[in-house]
Short mmCIF file of C-alpha atoms and ligand atoms in Angstrom, two decimals:
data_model
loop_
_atom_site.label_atom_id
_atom_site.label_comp_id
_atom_site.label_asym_id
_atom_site.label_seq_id
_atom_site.Cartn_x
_atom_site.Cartn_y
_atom_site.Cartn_z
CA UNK H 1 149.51 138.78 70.07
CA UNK H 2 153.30 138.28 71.01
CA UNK H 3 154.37 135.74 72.90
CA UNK H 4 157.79 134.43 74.57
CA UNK H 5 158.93 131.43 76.05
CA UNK H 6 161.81 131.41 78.18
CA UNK H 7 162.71 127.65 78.53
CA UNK H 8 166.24 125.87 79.56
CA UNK H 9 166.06 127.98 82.89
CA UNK H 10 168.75 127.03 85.53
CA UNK H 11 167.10 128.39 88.50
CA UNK H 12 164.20 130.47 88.71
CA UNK H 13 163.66 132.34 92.25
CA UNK H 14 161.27 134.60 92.85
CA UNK H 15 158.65 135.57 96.34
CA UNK H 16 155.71 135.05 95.65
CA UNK H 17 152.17 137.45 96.05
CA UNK H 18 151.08 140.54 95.63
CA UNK H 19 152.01 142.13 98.85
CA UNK H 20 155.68 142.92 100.95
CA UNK H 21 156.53 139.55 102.74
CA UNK H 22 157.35 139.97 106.31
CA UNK H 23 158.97 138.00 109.13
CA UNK H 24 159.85 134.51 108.54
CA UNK H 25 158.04 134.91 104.97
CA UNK H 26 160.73 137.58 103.94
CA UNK H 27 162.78 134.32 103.54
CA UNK H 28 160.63 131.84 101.79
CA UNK H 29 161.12 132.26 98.01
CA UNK H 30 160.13 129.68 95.46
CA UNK H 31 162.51 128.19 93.36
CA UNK H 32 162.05 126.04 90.58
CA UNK H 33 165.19 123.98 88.53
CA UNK H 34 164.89 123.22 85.23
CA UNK H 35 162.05 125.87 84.49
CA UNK H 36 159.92 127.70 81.96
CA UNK H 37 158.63 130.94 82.07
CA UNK H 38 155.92 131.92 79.49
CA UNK H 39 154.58 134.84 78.73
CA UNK H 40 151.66 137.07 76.31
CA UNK H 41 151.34 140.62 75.56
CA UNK H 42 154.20 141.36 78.39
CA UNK H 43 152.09 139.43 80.54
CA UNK H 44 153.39 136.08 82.80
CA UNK H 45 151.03 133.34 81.93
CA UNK H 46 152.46 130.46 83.52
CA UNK H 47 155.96 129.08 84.46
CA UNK H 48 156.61 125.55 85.89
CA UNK H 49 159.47 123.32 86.19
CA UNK H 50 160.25 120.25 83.26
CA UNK H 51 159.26 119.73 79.78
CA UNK H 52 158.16 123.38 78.64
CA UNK H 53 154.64 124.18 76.73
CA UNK H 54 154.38 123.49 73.40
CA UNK H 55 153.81 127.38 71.97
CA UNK H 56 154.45 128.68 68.32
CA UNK H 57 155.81 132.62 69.46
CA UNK H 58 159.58 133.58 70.56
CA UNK H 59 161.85 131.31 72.49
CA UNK H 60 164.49 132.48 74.36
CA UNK H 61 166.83 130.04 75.79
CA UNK H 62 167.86 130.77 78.89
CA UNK H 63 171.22 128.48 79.05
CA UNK H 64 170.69 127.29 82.10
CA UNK H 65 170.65 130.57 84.00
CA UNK H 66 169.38 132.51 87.18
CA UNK H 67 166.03 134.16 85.99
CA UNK H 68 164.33 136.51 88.69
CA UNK H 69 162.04 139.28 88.55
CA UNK H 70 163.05 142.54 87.50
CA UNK H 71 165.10 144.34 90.24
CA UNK H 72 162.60 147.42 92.04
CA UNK H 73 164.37 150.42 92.82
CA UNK H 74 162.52 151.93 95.71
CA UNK H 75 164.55 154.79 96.27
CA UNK H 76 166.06 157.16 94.11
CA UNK H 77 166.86 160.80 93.71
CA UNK H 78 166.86 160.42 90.18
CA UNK H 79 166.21 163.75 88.79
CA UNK H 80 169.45 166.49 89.52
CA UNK H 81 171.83 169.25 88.11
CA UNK H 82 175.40 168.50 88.05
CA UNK H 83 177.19 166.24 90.78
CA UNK H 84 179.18 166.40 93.73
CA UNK H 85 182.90 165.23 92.77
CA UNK H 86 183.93 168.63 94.34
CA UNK H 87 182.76 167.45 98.10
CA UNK H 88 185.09 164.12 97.75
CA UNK H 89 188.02 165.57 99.27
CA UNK H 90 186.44 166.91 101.98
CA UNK H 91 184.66 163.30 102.98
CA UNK H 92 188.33 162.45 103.28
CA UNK H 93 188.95 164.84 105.81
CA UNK H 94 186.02 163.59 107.57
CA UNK H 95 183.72 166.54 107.12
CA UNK H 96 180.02 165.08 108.06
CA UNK H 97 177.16 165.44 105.74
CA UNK H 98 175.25 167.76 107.77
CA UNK H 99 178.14 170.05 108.16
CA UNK H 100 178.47 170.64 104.59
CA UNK H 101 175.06 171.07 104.32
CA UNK H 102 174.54 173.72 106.83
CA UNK H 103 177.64 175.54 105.02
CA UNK H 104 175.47 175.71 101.88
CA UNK H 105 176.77 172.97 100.05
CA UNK H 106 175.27 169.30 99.83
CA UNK H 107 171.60 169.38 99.07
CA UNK H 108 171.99 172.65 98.53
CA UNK H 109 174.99 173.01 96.12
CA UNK H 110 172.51 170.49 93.62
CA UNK H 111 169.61 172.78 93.98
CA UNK H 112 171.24 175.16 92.36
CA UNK H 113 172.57 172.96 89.27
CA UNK H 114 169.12 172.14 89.28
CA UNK H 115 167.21 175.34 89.42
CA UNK H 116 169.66 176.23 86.47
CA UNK H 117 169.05 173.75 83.98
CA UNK H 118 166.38 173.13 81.67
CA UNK H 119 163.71 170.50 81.65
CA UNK H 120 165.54 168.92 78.58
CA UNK H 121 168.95 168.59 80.21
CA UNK H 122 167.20 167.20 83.16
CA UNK H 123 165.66 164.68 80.88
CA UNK H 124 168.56 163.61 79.64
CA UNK H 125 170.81 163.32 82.40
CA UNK H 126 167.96 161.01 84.00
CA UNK H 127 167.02 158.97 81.13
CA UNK H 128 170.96 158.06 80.81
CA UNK H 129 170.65 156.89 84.59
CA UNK H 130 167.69 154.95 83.78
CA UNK H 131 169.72 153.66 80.89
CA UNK H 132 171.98 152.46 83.24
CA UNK H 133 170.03 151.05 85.75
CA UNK H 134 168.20 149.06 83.13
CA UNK H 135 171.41 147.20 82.00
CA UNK H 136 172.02 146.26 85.71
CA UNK H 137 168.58 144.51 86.22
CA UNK H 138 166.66 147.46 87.51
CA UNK H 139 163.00 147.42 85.50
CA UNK H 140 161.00 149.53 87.65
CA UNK H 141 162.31 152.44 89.97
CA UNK H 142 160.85 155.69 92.32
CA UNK H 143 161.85 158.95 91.48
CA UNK H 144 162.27 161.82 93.83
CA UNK H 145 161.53 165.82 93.32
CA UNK H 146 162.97 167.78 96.20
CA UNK H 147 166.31 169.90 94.28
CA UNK H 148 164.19 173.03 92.74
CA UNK H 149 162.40 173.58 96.78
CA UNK H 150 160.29 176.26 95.09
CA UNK H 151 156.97 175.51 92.74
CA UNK H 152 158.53 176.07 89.24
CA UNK H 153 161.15 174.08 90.18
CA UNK H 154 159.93 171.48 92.09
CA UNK H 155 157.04 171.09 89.46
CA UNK H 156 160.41 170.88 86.41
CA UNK H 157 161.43 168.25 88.01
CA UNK H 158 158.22 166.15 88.57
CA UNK H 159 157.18 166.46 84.78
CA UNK H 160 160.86 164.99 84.14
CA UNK H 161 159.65 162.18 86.21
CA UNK H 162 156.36 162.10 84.42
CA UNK H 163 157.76 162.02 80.86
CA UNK H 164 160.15 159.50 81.54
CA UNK H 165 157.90 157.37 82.55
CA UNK H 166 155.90 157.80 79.22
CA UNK H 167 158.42 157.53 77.29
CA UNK H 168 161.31 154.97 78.82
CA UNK H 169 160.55 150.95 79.21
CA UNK H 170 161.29 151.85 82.77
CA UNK H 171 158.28 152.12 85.26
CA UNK H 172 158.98 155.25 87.26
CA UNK H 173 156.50 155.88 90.21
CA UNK H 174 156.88 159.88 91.21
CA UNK H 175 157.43 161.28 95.08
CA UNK H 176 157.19 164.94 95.33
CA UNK H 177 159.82 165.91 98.02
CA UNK H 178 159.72 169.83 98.39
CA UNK H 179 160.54 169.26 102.05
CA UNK H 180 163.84 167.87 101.06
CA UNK H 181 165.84 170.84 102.69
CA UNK H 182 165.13 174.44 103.73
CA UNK H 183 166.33 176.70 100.72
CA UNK H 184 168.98 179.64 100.94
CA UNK H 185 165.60 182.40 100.89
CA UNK H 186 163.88 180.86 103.46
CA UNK H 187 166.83 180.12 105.60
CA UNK H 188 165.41 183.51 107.89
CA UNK H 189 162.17 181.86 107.98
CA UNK H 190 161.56 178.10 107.36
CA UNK H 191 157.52 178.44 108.86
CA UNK H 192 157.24 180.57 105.76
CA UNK H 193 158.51 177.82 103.77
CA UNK H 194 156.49 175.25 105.86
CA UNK H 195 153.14 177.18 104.83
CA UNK H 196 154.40 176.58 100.87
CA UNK H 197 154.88 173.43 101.01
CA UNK H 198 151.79 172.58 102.58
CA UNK H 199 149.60 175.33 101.23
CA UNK H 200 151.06 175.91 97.73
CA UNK H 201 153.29 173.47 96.91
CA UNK H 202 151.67 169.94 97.79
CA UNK H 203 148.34 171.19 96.23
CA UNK H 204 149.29 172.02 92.99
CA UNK H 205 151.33 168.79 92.85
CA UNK H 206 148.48 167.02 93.51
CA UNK H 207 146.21 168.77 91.43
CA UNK H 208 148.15 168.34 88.62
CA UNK H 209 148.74 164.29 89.91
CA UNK H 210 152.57 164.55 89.51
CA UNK H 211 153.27 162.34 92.32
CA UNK H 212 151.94 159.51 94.44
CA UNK H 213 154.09 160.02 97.46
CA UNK H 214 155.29 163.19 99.48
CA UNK H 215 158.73 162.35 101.45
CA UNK H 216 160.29 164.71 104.25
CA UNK H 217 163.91 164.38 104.88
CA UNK H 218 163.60 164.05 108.89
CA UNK H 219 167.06 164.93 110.12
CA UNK H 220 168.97 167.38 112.55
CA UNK H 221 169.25 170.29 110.90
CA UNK H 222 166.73 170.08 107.70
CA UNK H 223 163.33 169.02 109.05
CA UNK H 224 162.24 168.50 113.16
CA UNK H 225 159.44 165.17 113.44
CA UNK H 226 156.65 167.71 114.14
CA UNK H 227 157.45 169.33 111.23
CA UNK H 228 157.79 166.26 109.10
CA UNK H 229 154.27 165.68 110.56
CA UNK H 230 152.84 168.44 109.34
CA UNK H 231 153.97 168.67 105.56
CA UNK H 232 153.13 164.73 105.63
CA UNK H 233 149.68 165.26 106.28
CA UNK H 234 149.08 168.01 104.60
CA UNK H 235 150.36 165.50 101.83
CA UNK H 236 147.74 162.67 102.86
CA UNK H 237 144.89 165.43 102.45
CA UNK H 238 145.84 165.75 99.40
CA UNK H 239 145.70 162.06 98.65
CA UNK H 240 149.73 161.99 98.45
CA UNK H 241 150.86 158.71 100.83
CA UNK H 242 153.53 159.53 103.42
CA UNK H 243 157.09 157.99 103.22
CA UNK H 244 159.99 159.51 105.23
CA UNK H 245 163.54 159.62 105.49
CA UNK H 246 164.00 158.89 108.73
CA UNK H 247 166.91 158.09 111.12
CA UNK H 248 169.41 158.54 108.53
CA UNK H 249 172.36 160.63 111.14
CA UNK H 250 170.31 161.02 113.94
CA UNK H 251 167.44 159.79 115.99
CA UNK H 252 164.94 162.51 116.36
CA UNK H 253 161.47 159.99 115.90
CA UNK H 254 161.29 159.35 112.16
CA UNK H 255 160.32 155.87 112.38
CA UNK H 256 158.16 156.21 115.58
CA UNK H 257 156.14 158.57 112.83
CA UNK H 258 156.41 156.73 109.97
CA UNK H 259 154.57 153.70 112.45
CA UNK H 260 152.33 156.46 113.75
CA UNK H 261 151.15 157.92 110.32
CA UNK H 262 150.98 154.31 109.12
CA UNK H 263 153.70 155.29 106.07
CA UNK H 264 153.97 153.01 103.15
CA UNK H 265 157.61 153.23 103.87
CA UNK H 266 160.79 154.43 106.58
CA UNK H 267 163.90 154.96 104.82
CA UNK H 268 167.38 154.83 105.80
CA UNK H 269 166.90 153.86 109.38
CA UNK H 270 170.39 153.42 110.11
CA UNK H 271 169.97 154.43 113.68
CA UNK H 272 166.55 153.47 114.32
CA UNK H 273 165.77 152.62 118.00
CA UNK H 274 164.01 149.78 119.15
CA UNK H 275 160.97 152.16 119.50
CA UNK H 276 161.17 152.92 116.21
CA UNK H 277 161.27 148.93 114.88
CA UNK H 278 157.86 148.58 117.00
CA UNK H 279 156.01 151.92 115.88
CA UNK H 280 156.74 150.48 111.83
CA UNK H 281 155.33 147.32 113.13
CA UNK H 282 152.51 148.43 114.36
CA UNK H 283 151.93 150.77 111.63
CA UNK H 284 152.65 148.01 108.43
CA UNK H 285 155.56 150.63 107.95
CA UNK H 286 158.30 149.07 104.77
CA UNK H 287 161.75 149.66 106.22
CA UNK H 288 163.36 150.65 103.15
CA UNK H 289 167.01 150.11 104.00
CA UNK H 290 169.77 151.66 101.57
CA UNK H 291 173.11 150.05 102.92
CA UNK H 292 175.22 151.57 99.61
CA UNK H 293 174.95 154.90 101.48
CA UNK H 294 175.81 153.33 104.59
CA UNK H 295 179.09 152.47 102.85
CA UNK H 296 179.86 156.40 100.74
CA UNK H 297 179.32 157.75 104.37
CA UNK H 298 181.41 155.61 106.13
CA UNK H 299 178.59 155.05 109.00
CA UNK H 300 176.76 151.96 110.52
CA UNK H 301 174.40 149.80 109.01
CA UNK H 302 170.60 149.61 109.92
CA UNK H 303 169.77 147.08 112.38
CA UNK H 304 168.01 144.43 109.22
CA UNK H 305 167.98 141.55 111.16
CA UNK H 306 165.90 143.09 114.60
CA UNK H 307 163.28 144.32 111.81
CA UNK H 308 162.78 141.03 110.32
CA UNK H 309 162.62 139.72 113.73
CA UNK H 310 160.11 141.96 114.97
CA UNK H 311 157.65 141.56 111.54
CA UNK H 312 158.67 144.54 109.46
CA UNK H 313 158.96 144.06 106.04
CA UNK H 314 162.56 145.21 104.40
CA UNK H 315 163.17 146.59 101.19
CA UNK H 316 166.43 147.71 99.74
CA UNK H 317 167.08 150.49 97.16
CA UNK H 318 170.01 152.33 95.77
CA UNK H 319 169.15 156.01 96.85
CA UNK H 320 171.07 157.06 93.95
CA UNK H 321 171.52 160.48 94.61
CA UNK H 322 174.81 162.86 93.54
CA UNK H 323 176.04 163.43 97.62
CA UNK H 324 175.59 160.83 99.81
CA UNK H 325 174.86 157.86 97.12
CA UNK H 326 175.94 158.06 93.35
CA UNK H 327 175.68 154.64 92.84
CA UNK H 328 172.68 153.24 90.85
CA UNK H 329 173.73 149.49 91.15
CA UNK H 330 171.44 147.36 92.58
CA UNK H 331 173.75 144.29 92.84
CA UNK H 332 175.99 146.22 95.20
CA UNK H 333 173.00 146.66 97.44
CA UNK H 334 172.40 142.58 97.61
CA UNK H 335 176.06 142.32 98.27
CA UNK H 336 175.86 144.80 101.23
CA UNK H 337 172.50 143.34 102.04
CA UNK H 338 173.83 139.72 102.49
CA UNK H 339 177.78 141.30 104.06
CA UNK H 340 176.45 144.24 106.25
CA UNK H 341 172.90 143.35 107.01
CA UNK H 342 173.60 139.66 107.46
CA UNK H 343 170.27 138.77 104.98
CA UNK H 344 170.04 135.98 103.59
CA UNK H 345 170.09 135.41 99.61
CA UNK H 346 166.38 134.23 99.76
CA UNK H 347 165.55 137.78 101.60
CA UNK H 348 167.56 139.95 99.57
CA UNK H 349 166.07 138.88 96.79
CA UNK H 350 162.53 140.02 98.28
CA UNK H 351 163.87 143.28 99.24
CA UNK H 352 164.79 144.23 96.15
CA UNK H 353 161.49 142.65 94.11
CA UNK H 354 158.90 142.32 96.06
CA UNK H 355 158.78 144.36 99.22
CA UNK H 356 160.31 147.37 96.97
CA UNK H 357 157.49 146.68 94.85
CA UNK H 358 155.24 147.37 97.34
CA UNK H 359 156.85 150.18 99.29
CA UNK H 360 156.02 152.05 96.07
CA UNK H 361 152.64 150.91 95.50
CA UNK H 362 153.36 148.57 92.18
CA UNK H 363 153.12 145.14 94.38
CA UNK H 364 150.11 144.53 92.50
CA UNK H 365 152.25 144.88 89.03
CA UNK H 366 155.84 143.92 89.52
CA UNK H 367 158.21 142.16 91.74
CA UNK H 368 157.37 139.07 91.28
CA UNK H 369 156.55 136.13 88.77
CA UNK H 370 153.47 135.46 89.46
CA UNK H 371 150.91 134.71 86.89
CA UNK H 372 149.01 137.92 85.80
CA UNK H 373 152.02 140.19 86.68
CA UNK H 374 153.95 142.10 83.99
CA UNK H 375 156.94 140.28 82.59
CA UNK H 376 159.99 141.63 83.74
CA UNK H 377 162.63 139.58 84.70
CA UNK H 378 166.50 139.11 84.31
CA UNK H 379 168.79 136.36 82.73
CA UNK H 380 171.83 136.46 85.13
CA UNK H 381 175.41 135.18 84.61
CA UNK H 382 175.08 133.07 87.16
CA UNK H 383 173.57 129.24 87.68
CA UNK H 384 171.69 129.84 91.10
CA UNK H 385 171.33 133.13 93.77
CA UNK H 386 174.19 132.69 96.38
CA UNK H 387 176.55 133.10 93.27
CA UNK H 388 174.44 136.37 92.17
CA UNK H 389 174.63 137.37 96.09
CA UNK H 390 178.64 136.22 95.90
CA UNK H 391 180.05 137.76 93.24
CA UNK H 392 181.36 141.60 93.67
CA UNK H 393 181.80 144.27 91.22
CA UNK H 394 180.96 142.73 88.12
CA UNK H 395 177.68 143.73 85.87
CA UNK H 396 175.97 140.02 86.24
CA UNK H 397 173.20 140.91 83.82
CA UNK H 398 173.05 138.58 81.08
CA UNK H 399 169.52 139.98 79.50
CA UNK H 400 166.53 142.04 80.51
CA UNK H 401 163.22 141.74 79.86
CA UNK H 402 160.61 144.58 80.36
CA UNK H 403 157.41 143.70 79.58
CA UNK H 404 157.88 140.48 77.56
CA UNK H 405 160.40 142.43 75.60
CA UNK H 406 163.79 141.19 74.90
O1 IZC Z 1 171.55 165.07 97.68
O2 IZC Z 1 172.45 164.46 99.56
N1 IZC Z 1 170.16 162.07 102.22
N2 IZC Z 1 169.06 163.32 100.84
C1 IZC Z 1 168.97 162.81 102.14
C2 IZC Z 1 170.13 162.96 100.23
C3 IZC Z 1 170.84 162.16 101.11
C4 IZC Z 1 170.48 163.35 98.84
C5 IZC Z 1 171.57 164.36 98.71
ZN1 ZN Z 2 167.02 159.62 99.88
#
């Protein structure tokens, strides 16, 4: 058996439970000074505040530190050829996302550094990410499919995701996401390319259980809300949960959907209606807001405080992606959440724990320190969670531990 005991703890702040607080509750975290945490075979045992347990494994002392849970990635595009540097200038010159799209470029332009390289270059380039993410707090993450849009490609990138997750201390939960644009020889005929997904694609993905979730990019231009309907039920026959990205540019009923379909999770929302905020409501819908793309496309920011107000449960995740997000930083996003969104500390610190945890189905597991869950938490440099919230820029991590390990 290996133990640790993580004693001399400043502040330790953490929600608490093993599902996505909502409302009022998105707020109320518990916080302990002067704290323990203790854990067994990468397990939490107990934690408490005062004189520590007497116990004969590993101490750790904590030097009067922040300790939280492990940061939760919800949403990332994690597995991709080559990057975007090249579309920079023309951001500049205010060319919109979409428009570079249509010409070919965007989505597109990584599908085809994608179809082109090998499984083991994949791995690589996404294990180095992961690397990354790691050494800013991130323990567990989501990974998307969605740049090979055909079945040997699409199927590359979802064993990526699957071997990671074998292989690196990170927990990587897989969402197949064929429907992520139409490709280049399908452009003529996109039905043709709906009846793949649905009929070809999203079976065999299932089949061979290489993802949890199926996720339609919902947008002018890439996929209409019927269509996003379709290709995310076909999904749920096949025992794949729905998530969507939804009201990212435009409004075309994404999040009215998501409510509808009763989706584990909405993301992007940055122009969700009213409408919208009720039909995720209704549905137990995660809002799973991503304000660091928000910021590389120079638009708004989704409307966080109406959903808290009306009972929907917010996340936040990175969408690390090489276009509209190549940031993998989680800390950013609790910046933006606290500046942009106007959250509080206390619920930006449940967005990115414990209602991420849940949006991809590990609420049960992670996101948290609760006894029973895995141990993976974070030393910060920092005495309490305003300064964590405060500070910009800088790498706050002091130590990470994934699964009781140092
Ligand atoms: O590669 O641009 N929004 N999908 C939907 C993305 C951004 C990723 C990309
Ligand atoms: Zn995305």
């Amino acid at each position: 058996m290996s133990s640790l005991l993580i004693h001399n703890i400043g502040m330790l702040a953490s929600p608490e439970g093993l599902e996505a607080r909502r409302g009022a509750q998105q707020g109320q975290i518990r916080v302990l000074e002067h704290a323990w945490v203790y854990t067994e075979n990468g397990e939490i045992i107990s934690y408490g505040s005062g004189t520590p347990p007497v116990s004969f494994g590993e101490k750790l002392d904590a030097g009067g530190r922040l300790v939280t849970p492990g940061l939760v990635d919800a949403h990332t595009h994690l597995i991709f050829g080559g990057w975007r540097q090249n579309e920079l200038a023309m951001k500049i010159r205010n060319v919109p996302y979409l428009e570079i799209l249509a010409a070919g470029g965007g989505i597109l332009s990584t599908v085809k550094a994608t179809r082109a390289a090998t499984e083991a270059e994949l791995f690589d380039k996404a294990e180095a990410a992961l690397n990354e993410m790691l050494a800013f707090g991130t323990t567990s993450c989501e990974a998307k499919s969605g740049y090979g849009l055909n079945e040997e490609d699409e199927l590359k990138q979802l064993r990526v995701i699957q071997k990671l997750n074998k292989t690196h201390p990170m927990d990587v939960v897989p969402t197949f996401m064929g429907a992520h644009a139409v490709p280049p020889e399908f452009k003529e005929d996109r039905s043709a390319y709906l009846d793949l997904l649905c009929e070809t694609l999203i079976p065999a993905v299932a089949k061979q259980k290489l993802a949890k979730f199926c996720d339609v990019f919902c947008e002018t231009g890439v996929f209409t809300a019927e269509e996003s309907r379709r290709i995310l039920e076909a999904g749920q026959k096949s025992g794949l949960i729905p998530k969507i990205h939804a009201d990212e540019i435009d409004p075309i009923g994404g999040s009215l959907l998501a409510g509808e379909l009763g989706a584990i999770s909405a993301e992007h929302l940055i122009v969700c209606p009213d409408e919208g905020i009720q039909s995720m409501a209704r549905g137990g819908t995660i809002a799973c807001l991503l304000p660091a793309t928000s910021f590389y496309l120079n638009s708004s920011y989704a409307p966080a405080r109406k959903m808290i107000e009306a009972g929907v449960p917010v996340a936040m995740a990175s969408d690390f992606n090489p276009g509209s997000c190549p940031c993998l930083n989680l800390q950013l996003v609790m910046n933006l959440g606290c500046l942009k969104y106007r959250m509080t500390p206390e619920e930006v610190l449940t967005a990115v724990t414990l209602n991420a945890a849940a949006a991809i189905g590990l609420a049960d597991r992670v996101g948290s320190i609760d006894r029973g869950k895995q141990a993976d938490l974070v030393l910060w440099e920092a005495p309490d969670l305003n300064y964590l919230c405060y500070r910009l820029g800088s790498n706050l991590v002091h130590r990470v531990i994934k699964k009781g390990n140092i």
